[in-house]
Coordinates of N, CA, C and O in Angstrom, one line a residue:
M1 N -2.6 -18.2 -5.5 CA -1.3 -17.9 -6.0 C -1.0 -16.4 -6.1 O 0.0 -15.9 -5.8
T2 N -2.0 -15.6 -6.6 CA -1.8 -14.2 -6.7 C -1.6 -13.5 -5.4 O -0.8 -12.6 -5.3
R3 N -2.3 -13.9 -4.4 CA -2.1 -13.3 -3.0 C -0.7 -13.6 -2.6 O -0.1 -12.8 -2.0
F4 N -0.2 -14.9 -2.8 CA 1.1 -15.2 -2.4 C 2.1 -14.3 -3.1 O 3.1 -13.8 -2.5
V5 N 2.0 -14.1 -4.4 CA 2.9 -13.3 -5.2 C 3.0 -11.9 -4.7 O 4.1 -11.3 -4.5
S6 N 1.8 -11.3 -4.4 CA 1.8 -9.9 -3.9 C 2.5 -9.8 -2.5 O 3.2 -8.9 -2.3
R7 N 2.3 -10.8 -1.7 CA 3.0 -10.8 -0.4 C 4.4 -11.0 -0.5 O 5.2 -10.4 0.2
V8 N 4.9 -11.9 -1.4 CA 6.3 -12.1 -1.6 C 7.0 -10.8 -2.1 O 8.0 -10.5 -1.7
L9 N 6.3 -10.1 -3.0 CA 6.9 -8.9 -3.5 C 7.0 -7.8 -2.4 O 8.1 -7.2 -2.3
F10 N 6.0 -7.7 -1.6 CA 6.1 -6.8 -0.5 C 7.2 -7.2 0.5 O 8.0 -6.4 0.9
A11 N 7.2 -8.5 0.8 CA 8.2 -9.0 1.8 C 9.6 -8.7 1.2 O 10.5 -8.4 2.0
G12 N 9.8 -8.9 -0.1 CA 11.1 -8.6 -0.6 C 11.6 -7.2 -0.4 O 12.7 -6.9 0.0
L13 N 10.7 -6.3 -0.7 CA 11.0 -4.9 -0.5 C 11.3 -4.5 0.9 O 12.2 -3.8 1.3
F14 N 10.4 -5.1 1.8 CA 10.5 -4.8 3.2 C 11.8 -5.4 3.8 O 12.5 -4.7 4.5
V15 N 12.2 -6.6 3.4 CA 13.4 -7.2 3.8 C 14.6 -6.4 3.3 O 15.6 -6.2 4.0
A16 N 14.6 -6.0 2.0 CA 15.6 -5.2 1.5 C 15.8 -3.9 2.2 O 16.9 -3.5 2.5
W17 N 14.7 -3.3 2.6 CA 14.7 -2.1 3.4 C 15.4 -2.4 4.8 O 16.3 -1.7 5.2
L18 N 15.0 -3.5 5.4 CA 15.6 -3.8 6.7 C 17.1 -4.2 6.6 O 17.9 -3.9 7.5
A19 N 17.5 -4.8 5.5 CA 18.9 -5.3 5.3 C 19.7 -4.2 4.7 O 20.9 -4.4 4.6
G20 N 19.2 -3.1 4.3 CA 19.9 -2.1 3.7 C 21.0 -1.5 4.6 O 21.1 -1.8 5.8
P21 N 21.9 -0.7 4.0 CA 23.0 -0.1 4.8 C 22.4 0.8 5.9 O 21.4 1.4 5.8
V22 N 23.1 0.7 7.0 CA 22.7 1.5 8.2 C 23.2 2.9 7.9 O 24.4 3.2 7.9
S23 N 22.2 3.8 7.7 CA 22.5 5.2 7.5 C 21.3 6.0 7.8 O 20.2 5.4 8.1
A24 N 21.4 7.3 7.8 CA 20.2 8.1 8.1 C 19.2 7.9 7.0 O 19.6 7.8 5.8
P25 N 17.9 7.9 7.3 CA 16.9 7.8 6.3 C 16.9 9.0 5.4 O 17.4 10.1 5.8
A26 N 16.5 8.8 4.2 CA 16.4 9.9 3.2 C 15.5 11.0 3.8 O 14.5 10.7 4.5
Q27 N 15.8 12.2 3.5 CA 14.9 13.3 3.9 C 13.6 13.2 3.2 O 13.6 13.1 1.9
E28 N 12.5 13.4 3.9 CA 11.2 13.4 3.2 C 10.7 14.9 3.3 O 10.9 15.5 4.3
S29 N 10.1 15.3 2.3 CA 9.5 16.6 2.3 C 8.0 16.5 2.8 O 7.4 15.4 2.6
G30 N 7.5 17.5 3.2 CA 6.1 17.6 3.6 C 5.2 17.3 2.3 O 4.2 16.7 2.4
E31 N 5.7 17.7 1.2 CA 5.0 17.4 -0.1 C 5.0 16.0 -0.4 O 4.0 15.4 -0.8
D32 N 6.1 15.3 -0.1 CA 6.2 13.8 -0.4 C 5.2 13.1 0.6 O 4.4 12.2 0.1
V33 N 5.2 13.4 1.8 CA 4.3 12.8 2.8 C 2.9 13.0 2.4 O 2.1 12.1 2.4
S34 N 2.5 14.2 2.1 CA 1.2 14.5 1.7 C 0.8 13.7 0.4 O -0.3 13.2 0.3
A35 N 1.7 13.7 -0.6 CA 1.4 13.0 -1.8 C 1.2 11.5 -1.6 O 0.3 10.8 -2.1
I36 N 2.1 10.9 -0.7 CA 2.0 9.5 -0.4 C 0.7 9.2 0.3 O 0.0 8.2 -0.1
Q37 N 0.3 10.0 1.3 CA -0.9 9.7 2.0 C -2.1 10.0 1.1 O -3.1 9.3 1.2
D38 N -2.1 10.9 0.2 CA -3.2 11.2 -0.7 C -3.4 10.0 -1.7 O -4.6 9.7 -1.9
V39 N -2.3 9.4 -2.1 CA -2.5 8.2 -3.0 C -3.2 7.1 -2.3 O -4.1 6.4 -2.8
I40 N -2.7 6.8 -1.0 CA -3.4 5.7 -0.3 C -4.8 6.0 0.0 O -5.7 5.2 -0.2
A41 N -5.1 7.2 0.5 CA -6.5 7.6 0.8 C -7.4 7.6 -0.5 O -8.5 7.1 -0.4
A42 N -6.8 8.0 -1.6 CA -7.6 7.9 -2.9 C -7.9 6.5 -3.3 O -9.0 6.2 -3.8
Q43 N -6.9 5.6 -3.1 CA -7.1 4.2 -3.5 C -8.2 3.6 -2.5 O -9.1 2.9 -3.0
I44 N -8.1 3.9 -1.3 CA -9.2 3.4 -0.3 C -10.5 3.9 -0.7 O -11.5 3.2 -0.7
A45 N -10.6 5.2 -1.1 CA -11.9 5.8 -1.5 C -12.4 5.1 -2.7 O -13.6 4.8 -2.8
A46 N -11.5 4.8 -3.6 CA -11.9 4.0 -4.9 C -12.4 2.6 -4.5 O -13.4 2.2 -5.1
F47 N -11.8 2.0 -3.6 CA -12.2 0.6 -3.2 C -13.6 0.8 -2.6 O -14.5 0.0 -2.9
R48 N -13.8 1.7 -1.7 CA -15.2 1.9 -1.1 C -16.2 2.2 -2.1 O -17.4 1.8 -2.0
A49 N -15.9 2.9 -3.2 CA -16.8 3.3 -4.2 C -17.0 2.2 -5.2 O -17.9 2.3 -6.1
G50 N -16.2 1.2 -5.1 CA -16.3 0.1 -6.1 C -15.7 0.5 -7.5 O -16.1 -0.1 -8.5
D51 N -14.9 1.5 -7.5 CA -14.3 2.0 -8.7 C -12.9 1.3 -9.0 O -11.9 1.8 -8.6
G52 N -13.0 0.1 -9.6 CA -11.8 -0.7 -9.9 C -10.8 0.0 -10.7 O -9.6 -0.1 -10.4
S53 N -11.2 0.7 -11.7 CA -10.3 1.4 -12.6 C -9.5 2.4 -11.9 O -8.3 2.6 -12.0
R54 N -10.2 3.2 -11.1 CA -9.5 4.2 -10.3 C -8.5 3.6 -9.2 O -7.4 4.0 -9.1
A55 N -9.0 2.6 -8.5 CA -8.1 1.9 -7.5 C -6.9 1.4 -8.2 O -5.8 1.5 -7.7
Y56 N -7.1 0.8 -9.3 CA -6.0 0.2 -10.1 C -5.0 1.2 -10.5 O -3.8 0.9 -10.6
S57 N -5.4 2.4 -10.8 CA -4.5 3.5 -11.3 C -3.5 3.9 -10.3 O -2.5 4.5 -10.6
F58 N -3.7 3.6 -9.0 CA -2.7 3.9 -8.0 C -1.7 2.8 -7.7 O -0.8 3.0 -6.9
A59 N -1.9 1.7 -8.4 CA -0.9 0.5 -8.3 C 0.2 0.8 -9.2 O 0.1 1.3 -10.3
S60 N 1.4 0.4 -8.8 CA 2.6 0.5 -9.5 C 2.6 -0.3 -10.8 O 1.8 -1.3 -10.9
P61 N 3.4 0.0 -11.8 CA 3.5 -0.8 -13.0 C 3.8 -2.3 -12.7 O 3.2 -3.2 -13.3
G62 N 4.6 -2.5 -11.7 CA 4.9 -3.9 -11.3 C 3.7 -4.7 -10.8 O 3.5 -5.8 -11.2
I63 N 2.9 -4.0 -10.0 CA 1.7 -4.6 -9.5 C 0.7 -4.8 -10.7 O 0.0 -5.9 -10.8
Q64 N 0.6 -3.9 -11.6 CA -0.2 -4.0 -12.7 C 0.2 -5.1 -13.7 O -0.7 -5.7 -14.4
R65 N 1.5 -5.4 -13.7 CA 1.9 -6.5 -14.6 C 1.5 -7.9 -13.9 O 1.1 -8.8 -14.7
I66 N 1.5 -7.9 -12.6 CA 1.1 -9.2 -11.9 C -0.5 -9.4 -12.0 O -1.0 -10.5 -12.2
F67 N -1.2 -8.3 -11.9 CA -2.7 -8.3 -11.9 C -3.1 -7.4 -13.1 O -3.2 -6.2 -13.0
P68 N -3.2 -8.0 -14.3 CA -3.2 -7.3 -15.6 C -4.5 -6.6 -15.9 O -4.6 -6.0 -17.0
S69 N -5.5 -6.5 -15.0 CA -6.7 -5.8 -15.3 C -7.3 -5.3 -13.9 O -7.0 -5.9 -12.9
P70 N -8.1 -4.2 -14.0 CA -8.7 -3.8 -12.7 C -9.6 -4.8 -12.1 O -9.6 -4.9 -10.8
G71 N -10.3 -5.7 -12.8 CA -11.1 -6.7 -12.3 C -10.3 -7.7 -11.5 O -10.6 -8.1 -10.4
V72 N -9.2 -8.2 -12.1 CA -8.3 -9.1 -11.4 C -7.7 -8.5 -10.1 O -7.7 -9.1 -9.1
F73 N -7.3 -7.3 -10.3 CA -6.7 -6.6 -9.1 C -7.8 -6.4 -8.0 O -7.5 -6.7 -6.8
M74 N -9.0 -6.0 -8.3 CA -10.0 -5.8 -7.3 C -10.4 -7.2 -6.6 O -10.6 -7.2 -5.4
R75 N -10.4 -8.3 -7.4 CA -10.7 -9.6 -6.7 C -9.6 -9.9 -5.7 O -9.9 -10.4 -4.6
M76 N -8.3 -9.7 -6.1 CA -7.2 -10.0 -5.2 C -7.3 -9.2 -3.9 O -7.2 -9.7 -2.8
V77 N -7.6 -7.9 -4.1 CA -7.7 -7.0 -2.9 C -8.9 -7.4 -2.0 O -8.8 -7.5 -0.8
E78 N -10.0 -7.7 -2.6 CA -11.2 -8.1 -1.9 C -11.0 -9.4 -1.1 O -11.4 -9.5 0.0
Q79 N -10.3 -10.3 -1.7 CA -10.1 -11.6 -1.1 C -9.0 -11.6 -0.1 O -9.1 -12.3 0.9
G80 N -8.0 -10.8 -0.3 CA -6.8 -10.9 0.6 C -6.6 -9.7 1.5 O -5.7 -9.7 2.4
Y81 N -7.3 -8.6 1.2 CA -7.0 -7.3 1.9 C -8.3 -6.6 2.4 O -8.4 -5.4 2.2
E82 N -9.2 -7.4 2.9 CA -10.5 -6.9 3.2 C -10.5 -5.6 4.2 O -11.2 -4.7 4.0
P83 N -9.6 -5.6 5.1 CA -9.5 -4.4 6.0 C -9.3 -3.1 5.2 O -9.8 -2.1 5.6
V84 N -8.4 -3.1 4.2 CA -8.2 -1.9 3.4 C -9.2 -1.8 2.2 O -9.4 -0.7 1.7
F85 N -9.8 -2.9 1.9 CA -10.9 -2.9 0.8 C -12.1 -2.2 1.3 O -12.8 -1.5 0.6
R86 N -12.5 -2.5 2.5 CA -13.8 -1.9 3.1 C -13.5 -1.5 4.6 O -14.2 -2.0 5.5
P87 N -12.6 -0.6 4.8 CA -12.3 -0.2 6.2 C -13.5 0.6 6.8 O -14.2 1.3 6.1
R88 N -13.7 0.4 8.1 CA -14.6 1.3 8.9 C -13.9 2.6 9.0 O -14.6 3.7 8.9
S89 N -12.6 2.6 9.3 CA -11.9 3.8 9.4 C -10.4 3.5 9.2 O -10.0 2.4 9.2
F90 N -9.6 4.6 9.0 CA -8.2 4.4 8.9 C -7.5 5.8 9.2 O -8.1 6.8 9.1
A91 N -6.3 5.7 9.7 CA -5.5 6.9 10.1 C -4.1 6.6 9.8 O -3.5 5.5 10.1
F92 N -3.4 7.7 9.3 CA -2.0 7.5 9.0 C -1.2 7.6 10.2 O -1.4 8.3 11.1
M93 N -0.1 6.8 10.2 CA 0.8 6.7 11.3 C 2.2 7.1 10.8 O 2.3 8.0 9.9
D94 N 3.2 6.5 11.3 CA 4.6 6.8 10.9 C 4.8 6.5 9.4 O 4.2 5.6 8.8
N95 N 5.8 7.2 8.8 CA 6.2 7.0 7.5 C 7.7 7.2 7.4 O 8.3 7.9 8.3
Q96 N 8.3 6.7 6.4 CA 9.8 6.8 6.3 C 10.1 6.7 4.8 O 9.6 5.8 4.1
M97 N 11.0 7.6 4.4 CA 11.6 7.4 3.1 C 12.7 6.3 3.2 O 13.4 6.3 4.1
V98 N 12.7 5.4 2.2 CA 13.7 4.3 2.2 C 14.6 4.5 1.0 O 14.7 3.6 0.2
G99 N 15.1 5.7 0.9 CA 15.9 6.1 -0.3 C 15.1 7.3 -0.9 O 14.1 7.7 -0.5
P100 N 15.7 7.8 -2.0 CA 15.1 9.0 -2.6 C 13.7 8.7 -3.3 O 12.9 9.6 -3.4
D101 N 13.5 7.5 -3.7 CA 12.3 7.2 -4.5 C 11.4 6.1 -3.9 O 10.5 5.6 -4.6
D102 N 11.7 5.7 -2.7 CA 10.9 4.6 -2.1 C 10.4 5.0 -0.7 O 11.2 5.7 0.1
A103 N 9.2 4.7 -0.3 CA 8.6 5.1 1.0 C 7.9 4.0 1.6 O 7.4 3.0 0.9
L104 N 7.8 4.0 2.9 CA 7.1 3.1 3.7 C 6.1 3.9 4.6 O 6.5 4.8 5.3
Q105 N 4.8 3.6 4.5 CA 3.8 4.3 5.2 C 2.9 3.3 6.0 O 2.4 2.4 5.4
F106 N 2.8 3.5 7.3 CA 2.0 2.7 8.1 C 0.7 3.4 8.3 O 0.6 4.6 8.5
V107 N -0.4 2.5 8.3 CA -1.8 3.0 8.4 C -2.5 2.2 9.4 O -2.5 0.9 9.4
D108 N -3.1 2.8 10.4 CA -3.9 2.2 11.4 C -5.3 2.0 10.8 O -5.9 3.0 10.4
V109 N -5.8 0.7 10.7 CA -7.0 0.4 10.0 C -8.0 -0.3 10.9 O -7.5 -1.2 11.6
V110 N -9.2 0.0 10.9 CA -10.3 -0.8 11.5 C -11.1 -1.4 10.4 O -11.7 -0.7 9.5
G111 N -11.0 -2.7 10.3 CA -11.7 -3.5 9.3 C -13.2 -3.4 9.4 O -13.8 -2.9 10.4
P112 N -13.9 -4.0 8.4 CA -15.4 -4.0 8.4 C -16.0 -4.7 9.6 O -17.1 -4.4 10.0
D113 N -15.2 -5.7 10.2 CA -15.7 -6.4 11.3 C -15.3 -5.8 12.7 O -15.6 -6.3 13.7
G114 N -14.6 -4.6 12.6 CA -14.2 -3.9 13.8 C -12.8 -4.3 14.3 O -12.4 -3.8 15.3
A115 N -12.2 -5.2 13.6 CA -10.8 -5.7 14.1 C -9.8 -4.6 13.7 O -9.9 -4.0 12.6
A116 N -8.8 -4.5 14.5 CA -7.7 -3.5 14.3 C -6.6 -4.1 13.5 O -6.2 -5.3 13.7
W117 N -6.1 -3.4 12.6 CA -5.0 -3.8 11.7 C -4.0 -2.7 11.5 O -4.3 -1.5 11.6
I118 N -2.7 -3.1 11.2 CA -1.7 -2.1 10.7 C -1.4 -2.5 9.3 O -1.1 -3.6 9.0
A119 N -1.6 -1.6 8.4 CA -1.3 -1.8 7.0 C 0.0 -1.1 6.7 O 0.2 0.1 7.0
A120 N 1.0 -1.8 6.3 CA 2.3 -1.3 5.9 C 2.4 -1.2 4.4 O 2.4 -2.2 3.7
Y121 N 2.3 0.0 3.9 CA 2.3 0.3 2.4 C 3.7 0.6 2.0 O 4.4 1.4 2.6
T122 N 4.1 0.1 0.9 CA 5.3 0.5 0.2 C 4.9 1.3 -1.1 O 4.0 0.9 -1.7
L123 N 5.6 2.3 -1.4 CA 5.4 3.1 -2.5 C 6.7 3.5 -3.2 O 7.7 3.6 -2.6
R124 N 6.6 3.8 -4.5 CA 7.7 4.2 -5.3 C 7.4 5.4 -6.1 O 6.3 5.4 -6.8
R125 N 8.3 6.4 -6.1 CA 8.1 7.6 -7.0 C 8.4 7.1 -8.4 O 9.3 6.5 -8.7
Q126 N 7.4 7.5 -9.3 CA 7.5 7.2 -10.7 C 8.4 8.2 -11.4 O 8.6 9.3 -10.9
P127 N 8.8 7.9 -12.7 CA 9.6 8.9 -13.4 C 8.9 10.3 -13.6 O 9.5 11.3 -13.7
D128 N 7.5 10.2 -13.6 CA 6.8 11.5 -13.8 C 6.6 12.2 -12.4 O 6.0 13.3 -12.4
G129 N 7.2 11.7 -11.3 CA 7.1 12.3 -10.0 C 6.0 11.9 -9.2 O 5.9 12.2 -8.0
T130 N 5.0 11.1 -9.7 CA 3.9 10.7 -8.9 C 4.3 9.5 -8.1 O 5.3 8.8 -8.4
W131 N 3.5 9.2 -7.1 CA 3.8 8.0 -6.2 C 2.8 6.9 -6.6 O 1.6 7.2 -6.8
K132 N 3.3 5.7 -6.6 CA 2.4 4.5 -6.9 C 2.6 3.5 -5.8 O 3.8 3.3 -5.3
I133 N 1.6 2.7 -5.4 CA 1.7 1.7 -4.4 C 2.3 0.5 -5.0 O 1.9 -0.1 -6.0
T134 N 3.4 0.0 -4.3 CA 4.1 -1.2 -4.7 C 3.7 -2.4 -3.9 O 4.1 -3.6 -4.3
G135 N 3.1 -2.2 -2.8 CA 2.7 -3.4 -1.9 C 2.0 -2.9 -0.7 O 2.0 -1.7 -0.3
C136 N 1.4 -3.9 0.0 CA 0.7 -3.6 1.3 C 0.7 -4.9 2.0 O 0.4 -6.0 1.5
Q137 N 1.1 -4.8 3.3 CA 1.1 -6.0 4.2 C 0.3 -5.7 5.4 O 0.4 -4.6 6.0
L138 N -0.6 -6.6 5.8 CA -1.5 -6.4 6.9 C -1.0 -7.2 8.1 O -0.6 -8.4 7.9
K139 N -1.0 -6.6 9.3 CA -0.7 -7.3 10.5 C -1.7 -6.9 11.5 O -2.2 -5.8 11.5
P140 N -2.1 -7.8 12.4 CA -3.1 -7.5 13.4 C -2.6 -6.3 14.2 O -1.4 -6.2 14.6
G141 N -3.5 -5.4 14.5 CA -3.2 -4.2 15.3 C -3.5 -4.4 16.8 O -3.9 -5.5 17.2
V142 N -3.4 -3.4 17.6 CA -3.7 -3.4 19.0 C -5.2 -3.7 19.2 O -6.0 -3.1 18.5
G143 N -5.5 -4.6 20.0 CA -6.9 -5.0 20.3 C -7.4 -6.0 19.3 O -8.6 -6.4 19.3
A144 N -6.6 -6.5 18.4 CA -7.1 -7.5 17.4 C -7.1 -8.8 18.0 O -6.4 -9.2 18.9

């Protein structure tokens, strides 16, 4: 059920982004792109290190409400998102601001079994200016 809920949340944001008004995307600054990518890389590093508290700290308040502890969050990620939980490698791809405070970042991931994946991360700027991950959806990548 929790895996379903997290995918529904991501799908909702992604569909809202697709259905939004047709206009030029919000301007992204180099600082925003760097901060967004730093958050994703730090969460992946925390997953690799088995540091649930640190990995959980990069999740948005909404995700933390659904998964109310680092342990619950880590189990969900381990069971449903193995490619980003234990990637062999990852590289940042395209990103886009979806308004002034929402972003979409694509990541090329090679999972622990060598399979290729594309991880589509959504993030939201918090009131304190930091970025938090609001969702992640995995799709088979090239060669998968």
